[in-house]
Amino acid sequence: MTDAGLAFLCGTDLDTCDPSGLAAFYDSSPVLRHRYQKVADWTGVDAERLLGRGRDRAGARERALIGRLALATAMLGIHDVLAVHKIRPGVLGGLGIGTMVASALAGALPREALIRTLADEAATEGPDRAGAIALAFLPAGADPEWYRGAVHGGVRFGGALGRDTSGTYRVVLLTGDGEELARLAAEAPEGAVRISRGNRVTVHSPLGGEAHARMRRVVPGLPFTAPAVPLCSALEAKTLRTADEVGELFLRNVVQPAELGALTAEMQAHGTRLGLVLGPSLPRNLLRFPFPVVHVESPADIAQAISAILEFGVELSPAGHGVPHWV
């Protein structure tokens, strides 16, 4: 394994976004504005909508489109801003949409191909889809009856996110029918199931058969290459080294539960001493990681990232290493 030092983590959309952070980034950074303009050119979705403005007034189909593109654009753009500060990852990985974004950041897929794939996937979804995802907080030592009895039919286990920062709870991702998830939340202790209604993406779930079939049609035509930066899977403790492995990850990512612990363990095996969570994805101060993490989703977070890099003795990759941020 390499001595990666710095890991970039790309999360999935869990409705944790504070839009003011991205808006401040957009207003202050020409690099970020450039990335938003590129995505707008590729998709026809302008920066205002990618920043989430007016999303509440959009229909279901448009919300699905914007939800995917907004998070992906934010993570790509924040990566580019960090690159200007000569902050580059030694290893990459992600959950959900973040798996796909991390693959592009590792140089395994051109960004335009990634964005067009996300846009096409959202455009083919039916407008009446009633899916949802939720975080469930389970006692660390046991699976309560309300949880075990619910995970069948329209609700499925979507992944293990590990312990919360106190070590009291196991945090798991649930996916499926919105009404059934709401019923589960009502039966569970208050606050034990937190539904993310803004995210209608079926990911990491065997319920994603339609999306999986669509991805099987798309993946053979995508121009995958071997990652230029170590790319870790969230489906098992594995580093992907070939174009074929990345394509297979895109397929399995739709229907197979994620294991955040497997991802971070593989990153740790690469010598990770600090992780940066890109964009408004994984919730702040909720999950326990085996290494310190800093969330970067506003201009003020850049200074915190630099401070943490110095504090934990992270040696940054030399200039020019990895993937050019303007691609």
Short mmCIF file of C-alpha atoms in Angstrom, two decimals:
data_model
loop_
_atom_site.label_atom_id
_atom_site.label_comp_id
_atom_site.label_asym_id
_atom_site.label_seq_id
_atom_site.Cartn_x
_atom_site.Cartn_y
_atom_site.Cartn_z
CA MET A 1 0.00 0.00 0.00
CA THR A 2 1.01 3.61 -0.56
CA ASP A 3 1.44 6.22 2.15
CA ALA A 4 -1.56 8.24 1.00
CA GLY A 5 -1.67 10.69 3.89
CA LEU A 6 -4.79 12.54 2.68
CA ALA A 7 -8.08 10.91 1.66
CA PHE A 8 -10.97 12.57 -0.13
CA LEU A 9 -14.41 11.17 0.81
CA CYS A 10 -17.41 11.77 -1.45
CA GLY A 11 -20.69 11.10 0.28
CA THR A 12 -24.25 10.62 -0.83
CA ASP A 13 -27.14 13.07 -0.54
CA LEU A 14 -28.65 12.85 2.94
CA ASP A 15 -30.34 16.28 3.00
CA THR A 16 -27.58 17.68 5.20
CA CYS A 17 -26.87 20.59 2.87
CA ASP A 18 -26.62 24.14 4.19
CA PRO A 19 -27.07 26.01 0.89
CA SER A 20 -25.44 29.15 2.28
CA GLY A 21 -22.02 27.44 2.32
CA LEU A 22 -22.12 26.52 -1.36
CA ALA A 23 -23.53 29.92 -2.28
CA ALA A 24 -20.62 31.62 -0.49
CA PHE A 25 -18.19 29.29 -2.27
CA TYR A 26 -19.78 30.10 -5.62
CA ASP A 27 -19.66 33.86 -5.00
CA SER A 28 -16.03 33.83 -3.85
CA SER A 29 -14.39 31.27 -6.15
CA PRO A 30 -13.92 31.67 -9.94
CA VAL A 31 -12.76 28.04 -10.00
CA LEU A 32 -16.05 26.82 -8.54
CA ARG A 33 -18.05 29.06 -10.88
CA HIS A 34 -16.15 27.57 -13.81
CA ARG A 35 -17.14 24.06 -12.74
CA TYR A 36 -20.82 25.04 -12.39
CA GLN A 37 -20.74 26.64 -15.84
CA LYS A 38 -19.25 23.50 -17.38
CA VAL A 39 -22.01 21.36 -15.88
CA ALA A 40 -24.60 23.87 -17.08
CA ASP A 41 -23.15 23.66 -20.60
CA TRP A 42 -23.30 19.85 -20.54
CA THR A 43 -26.82 19.54 -19.12
CA GLY A 44 -28.74 22.78 -19.64
CA VAL A 45 -29.27 23.08 -15.86
CA ASP A 46 -28.08 26.55 -14.82
CA ALA A 47 -26.04 27.39 -11.74
CA GLU A 48 -29.00 28.85 -9.86
CA ARG A 49 -30.80 25.52 -9.95
CA LEU A 50 -27.58 23.56 -9.26
CA LEU A 51 -27.17 25.65 -6.11
CA GLY A 52 -30.62 24.51 -5.00
CA ARG A 53 -32.45 27.78 -5.57
CA GLY A 54 -36.07 27.11 -6.44
CA ARG A 55 -35.72 23.37 -5.91
CA ASP A 56 -38.79 23.27 -3.65
CA ARG A 57 -40.93 24.58 -6.51
CA ALA A 58 -39.68 21.98 -8.99
CA GLY A 59 -41.56 18.85 -9.97
CA ALA A 60 -40.47 15.36 -8.96
CA ARG A 61 -38.54 14.68 -12.17
CA GLU A 62 -36.66 17.99 -12.01
CA ARG A 63 -35.87 17.50 -8.29
CA ALA A 64 -34.39 14.09 -9.08
CA LEU A 65 -32.24 15.61 -11.82
CA ILE A 66 -31.08 18.56 -9.75
CA GLY A 67 -30.45 16.43 -6.65
CA ARG A 68 -27.95 14.24 -8.49
CA LEU A 69 -26.27 17.01 -10.42
CA ALA A 70 -26.11 19.50 -7.55
CA LEU A 71 -24.19 17.20 -5.23
CA ALA A 72 -21.88 15.93 -7.98
CA THR A 73 -21.13 19.47 -9.16
CA ALA A 74 -20.40 20.66 -5.63
CA MET A 75 -17.95 17.81 -4.99
CA LEU A 76 -16.18 18.26 -8.33
CA GLY A 77 -15.91 22.02 -7.81
CA ILE A 78 -14.68 21.81 -4.21
CA HIS A 79 -12.03 19.31 -5.32
CA ASP A 80 -10.90 21.90 -7.89
CA VAL A 81 -10.77 24.68 -5.29
CA LEU A 82 -8.64 22.49 -3.03
CA ALA A 83 -6.34 21.73 -5.98
CA VAL A 84 -5.69 25.47 -6.41
CA HIS A 85 -4.42 25.39 -2.82
CA LYS A 86 -2.22 22.41 -3.82
CA ILE A 87 -4.38 20.11 -1.67
CA ARG A 88 -4.70 16.85 -3.61
CA PRO A 89 -5.85 13.41 -2.47
CA GLY A 90 -3.58 10.42 -2.03
CA VAL A 91 -6.62 8.13 -2.06
CA LEU A 92 -10.32 8.51 -2.97
CA GLY A 93 -13.64 6.82 -2.28
CA GLY A 94 -17.32 7.48 -1.86
CA LEU A 95 -20.86 6.29 -1.17
CA GLY A 96 -23.80 6.36 -3.56
CA ILE A 97 -23.36 9.13 -6.12
CA GLY A 98 -20.09 9.87 -4.35
CA THR A 99 -18.72 6.54 -5.61
CA MET A 100 -19.20 7.76 -9.17
CA VAL A 101 -17.77 11.20 -8.44
CA ALA A 102 -14.71 9.71 -6.70
CA SER A 103 -14.11 7.56 -9.78
CA ALA A 104 -14.05 10.67 -11.96
CA LEU A 105 -11.76 12.50 -9.54
CA ALA A 106 -9.41 9.51 -9.64
CA GLY A 107 -9.20 9.88 -13.43
CA ALA A 108 -11.15 6.70 -14.19
CA LEU A 109 -13.95 8.47 -16.08
CA PRO A 110 -14.10 11.89 -17.82
CA ARG A 111 -16.20 14.37 -15.91
CA GLU A 112 -18.46 15.12 -18.84
CA ALA A 113 -19.27 11.42 -19.17
CA LEU A 114 -20.07 11.26 -15.45
CA ILE A 115 -22.36 14.29 -15.53
CA ARG A 116 -24.18 13.18 -18.66
CA THR A 117 -24.72 9.74 -17.14
CA LEU A 118 -26.22 11.26 -13.99
CA ALA A 119 -28.42 13.60 -16.04
CA ASP A 120 -29.65 10.84 -18.35
CA GLU A 121 -30.41 8.56 -15.40
CA ALA A 122 -32.53 11.21 -13.70
CA ALA A 123 -34.29 12.16 -16.93
CA THR A 124 -35.54 8.59 -17.45
CA GLU A 125 -37.12 8.29 -13.99
CA GLY A 126 -40.88 8.38 -13.68
CA PRO A 127 -42.25 11.58 -12.13
CA ASP A 128 -44.44 9.74 -9.62
CA ARG A 129 -41.68 7.78 -7.94
CA ALA A 130 -42.22 7.73 -4.17
CA GLY A 131 -38.87 6.38 -3.01
CA ALA A 132 -36.91 7.72 -0.08
CA ILE A 133 -33.89 6.99 2.06
CA ALA A 134 -33.45 7.24 5.81
CA LEU A 135 -30.84 6.97 8.52
CA ALA A 136 -31.71 4.58 11.36
CA PHE A 137 -29.99 4.73 14.73
CA LEU A 138 -29.85 1.30 16.36
CA PRO A 139 -28.56 0.39 19.84
CA ALA A 140 -24.95 -0.68 19.39
CA GLY A 141 -25.46 -4.14 20.88
CA ALA A 142 -28.75 -5.31 19.36
CA ASP A 143 -31.20 -5.08 16.47
CA PRO A 144 -34.56 -3.90 17.90
CA GLU A 145 -37.72 -5.65 16.79
CA TRP A 146 -39.18 -2.60 15.07
CA TYR A 147 -36.15 -2.48 12.80
CA ARG A 148 -35.73 -6.20 12.06
CA GLY A 149 -39.42 -6.61 11.28
CA ALA A 150 -39.45 -3.72 8.82
CA VAL A 151 -36.54 -4.60 6.56
CA HIS A 152 -38.39 -6.60 3.95
CA GLY A 153 -40.72 -5.82 1.07
CA GLY A 154 -40.66 -2.09 0.43
CA VAL A 155 -37.88 -1.23 2.90
CA ARG A 156 -34.37 -2.57 2.53
CA PHE A 157 -31.02 -2.27 4.23
CA GLY A 158 -28.86 0.07 2.15
CA GLY A 159 -25.63 0.10 4.10
CA ALA A 160 -23.78 0.25 7.38
CA LEU A 161 -22.30 3.64 8.24
CA GLY A 162 -20.68 2.52 11.49
CA ARG A 163 -21.02 3.99 14.98
CA ASP A 164 -22.04 7.49 15.87
CA THR A 165 -19.37 9.66 17.48
CA SER A 166 -20.48 8.68 21.00
CA GLY A 167 -20.35 4.95 20.21
CA THR A 168 -23.92 4.54 21.47
CA TYR A 169 -25.60 3.71 18.17
CA ARG A 170 -24.99 1.88 14.94
CA VAL A 171 -26.05 4.05 12.01
CA VAL A 172 -27.56 2.25 9.03
CA LEU A 173 -28.96 3.43 5.72
CA LEU A 174 -32.47 2.31 4.79
CA THR A 175 -33.97 2.71 1.32
CA GLY A 176 -37.33 2.04 -0.23
CA ASP A 177 -40.94 3.11 -0.37
CA GLY A 178 -41.52 6.50 1.23
CA GLU A 179 -44.81 5.54 2.89
CA GLU A 180 -43.34 2.39 4.42
CA LEU A 181 -40.33 4.30 5.70
CA ALA A 182 -42.69 6.87 7.23
CA ARG A 183 -44.62 4.07 8.93
CA LEU A 184 -41.37 2.64 10.31
CA ALA A 185 -40.34 6.08 11.62
CA ALA A 186 -43.69 6.40 13.40
CA GLU A 187 -43.28 2.99 15.07
CA ALA A 188 -39.67 3.55 16.11
CA PRO A 189 -38.54 5.57 19.14
CA GLU A 190 -38.60 9.29 18.41
CA GLY A 191 -35.61 10.33 16.32
CA ALA A 192 -34.46 6.76 15.63
CA VAL A 193 -35.38 6.96 11.92
CA ARG A 194 -34.64 10.17 10.05
CA ILE A 195 -36.09 10.28 6.54
CA SER A 196 -34.37 12.21 3.77
CA ARG A 197 -37.32 13.14 1.60
CA GLY A 198 -35.30 15.24 -0.81
CA ASN A 199 -33.37 12.19 -1.99
CA ARG A 200 -35.41 9.91 -4.23
CA VAL A 201 -32.43 7.94 -5.55
CA THR A 202 -32.52 4.17 -5.26
CA VAL A 203 -28.93 3.30 -4.42
CA HIS A 204 -27.24 0.50 -2.51
CA SER A 205 -30.54 -1.40 -2.53
CA PRO A 206 -31.90 -4.55 -4.20
CA LEU A 207 -35.00 -2.45 -4.91
CA GLY A 208 -32.99 -0.62 -7.56
CA GLY A 209 -33.63 -3.21 -10.26
CA GLU A 210 -34.80 -0.68 -12.85
CA ALA A 211 -31.80 1.58 -12.25
CA HIS A 212 -29.50 -1.45 -12.34
CA ALA A 213 -30.90 -2.54 -15.71
CA ARG A 214 -30.40 0.96 -17.04
CA MET A 215 -26.81 1.04 -15.76
CA ARG A 216 -26.12 -2.32 -17.41
CA ARG A 217 -27.04 -0.71 -20.71
CA VAL A 218 -24.95 2.41 -20.10
CA VAL A 219 -21.74 1.09 -18.51
CA PRO A 220 -20.37 -0.79 -21.57
CA GLY A 221 -20.33 2.49 -23.49
CA LEU A 222 -18.55 4.59 -20.84
CA PRO A 223 -14.85 5.38 -21.43
CA PHE A 224 -13.45 3.99 -18.18
CA THR A 225 -9.69 3.90 -17.62
CA ALA A 226 -7.51 2.65 -14.79
CA PRO A 227 -7.58 5.09 -11.83
CA ALA A 228 -4.62 7.47 -11.68
CA VAL A 229 -5.08 7.86 -7.91
CA PRO A 230 -5.91 4.91 -5.61
CA LEU A 231 -9.69 4.42 -5.65
CA CYS A 232 -11.32 2.47 -2.80
CA SER A 233 -14.63 0.64 -2.96
CA ALA A 234 -17.43 1.16 -0.45
CA LEU A 235 -18.78 -2.33 -1.14
CA GLU A 236 -15.82 -4.24 0.31
CA ALA A 237 -12.28 -3.49 1.49
CA LYS A 238 -10.73 -3.25 -1.97
CA THR A 239 -8.67 -0.85 -4.07
CA LEU A 240 -9.75 -0.69 -7.72
CA ARG A 241 -6.89 -0.83 -10.21
CA THR A 242 -8.43 -1.44 -13.65
CA ALA A 243 -11.04 0.12 -15.91
CA ASP A 244 -13.10 -3.07 -15.76
CA GLU A 245 -13.17 -2.97 -11.96
CA VAL A 246 -14.47 0.61 -12.01
CA GLY A 247 -17.21 -0.32 -14.47
CA GLU A 248 -18.21 -3.25 -12.28
CA LEU A 249 -18.35 -0.91 -9.28
CA PHE A 250 -20.80 1.36 -11.13
CA LEU A 251 -23.06 -1.65 -11.68
CA ARG A 252 -22.87 -3.09 -8.17
CA ASN A 253 -23.15 0.33 -6.51
CA VAL A 254 -26.83 0.51 -7.48
CA VAL A 255 -28.02 -2.65 -5.75
CA GLN A 256 -25.39 -3.73 -3.19
CA PRO A 257 -25.36 -2.30 0.36
CA ALA A 258 -22.47 -0.01 1.24
CA GLU A 259 -20.00 -0.49 4.08
CA LEU A 260 -18.46 2.80 5.16
CA GLY A 261 -16.22 0.85 7.53
CA ALA A 262 -14.79 -1.19 4.64
CA LEU A 263 -14.10 2.00 2.68
CA THR A 264 -12.34 3.79 5.52
CA ALA A 265 -10.41 0.67 6.55
CA GLU A 266 -9.01 0.39 3.02
CA MET A 267 -8.14 4.10 3.09
CA GLN A 268 -6.42 3.60 6.41
CA ALA A 269 -4.43 0.71 4.93
CA HIS A 270 -3.13 3.20 2.36
CA GLY A 271 -1.70 5.28 5.21
CA THR A 272 -4.46 7.86 5.52
CA ARG A 273 -3.89 10.29 8.39
CA LEU A 274 -6.63 12.79 7.52
CA GLY A 275 -9.83 12.70 5.47
CA LEU A 276 -11.62 15.58 3.76
CA VAL A 277 -15.35 15.10 3.12
CA LEU A 278 -16.17 16.98 -0.07
CA GLY A 279 -19.37 18.97 -0.21
CA PRO A 280 -22.63 18.74 1.74
CA SER A 281 -22.86 14.98 1.79
CA LEU A 282 -22.03 12.95 4.91
CA PRO A 283 -23.43 14.67 8.02
CA ARG A 284 -21.03 16.64 10.19
CA ASN A 285 -20.18 15.37 13.66
CA LEU A 286 -22.34 12.27 13.35
CA LEU A 287 -20.20 9.32 12.25
CA ARG A 288 -17.04 7.86 13.76
CA PHE A 289 -14.04 7.54 11.46
CA PRO A 290 -10.73 5.73 12.05
CA PHE A 291 -8.89 8.95 11.18
CA PRO A 292 -9.70 12.65 11.70
CA VAL A 293 -12.00 14.23 9.11
CA VAL A 294 -12.76 17.80 8.05
CA HIS A 295 -15.90 18.64 6.08
CA VAL A 296 -15.29 21.10 3.25
CA GLU A 297 -18.49 22.73 2.08
CA SER A 298 -17.90 26.48 2.58
CA PRO A 299 -14.97 28.89 2.12
CA ALA A 300 -14.28 28.91 5.87
CA ASP A 301 -13.64 25.17 5.74
CA ILE A 302 -10.55 25.65 3.54
CA ALA A 303 -8.65 27.21 6.44
CA GLN A 304 -9.74 24.35 8.72
CA ALA A 305 -8.52 21.83 6.15
CA ILE A 306 -5.12 23.52 5.86
CA SER A 307 -4.83 23.69 9.64
CA ALA A 308 -5.63 19.98 9.97
CA ILE A 309 -3.12 19.08 7.24
CA LEU A 310 -0.42 20.85 9.23
CA GLU A 311 -1.58 19.44 12.57
CA PHE A 312 -1.56 15.81 11.43
CA GLY A 313 1.63 16.04 9.43
CA VAL A 314 0.08 15.20 6.08
CA GLU A 315 2.51 15.41 3.17
CA LEU A 316 0.69 16.67 0.13
CA SER A 317 1.12 15.19 -3.33
CA PRO A 318 3.56 17.14 -5.50
CA ALA A 319 2.18 19.68 -7.95
CA GLY A 320 0.94 18.03 -11.10
CA HIS A 321 0.28 14.68 -9.45
CA GLY A 322 -3.06 13.08 -10.15
CA VAL A 323 -5.82 14.43 -12.39
CA PRO A 324 -5.93 18.00 -13.76
CA HIS A 325 -8.78 19.89 -12.08
CA TRP A 326 -9.91 21.62 -15.27
CA VAL A 327 -10.95 18.40 -17.04
#
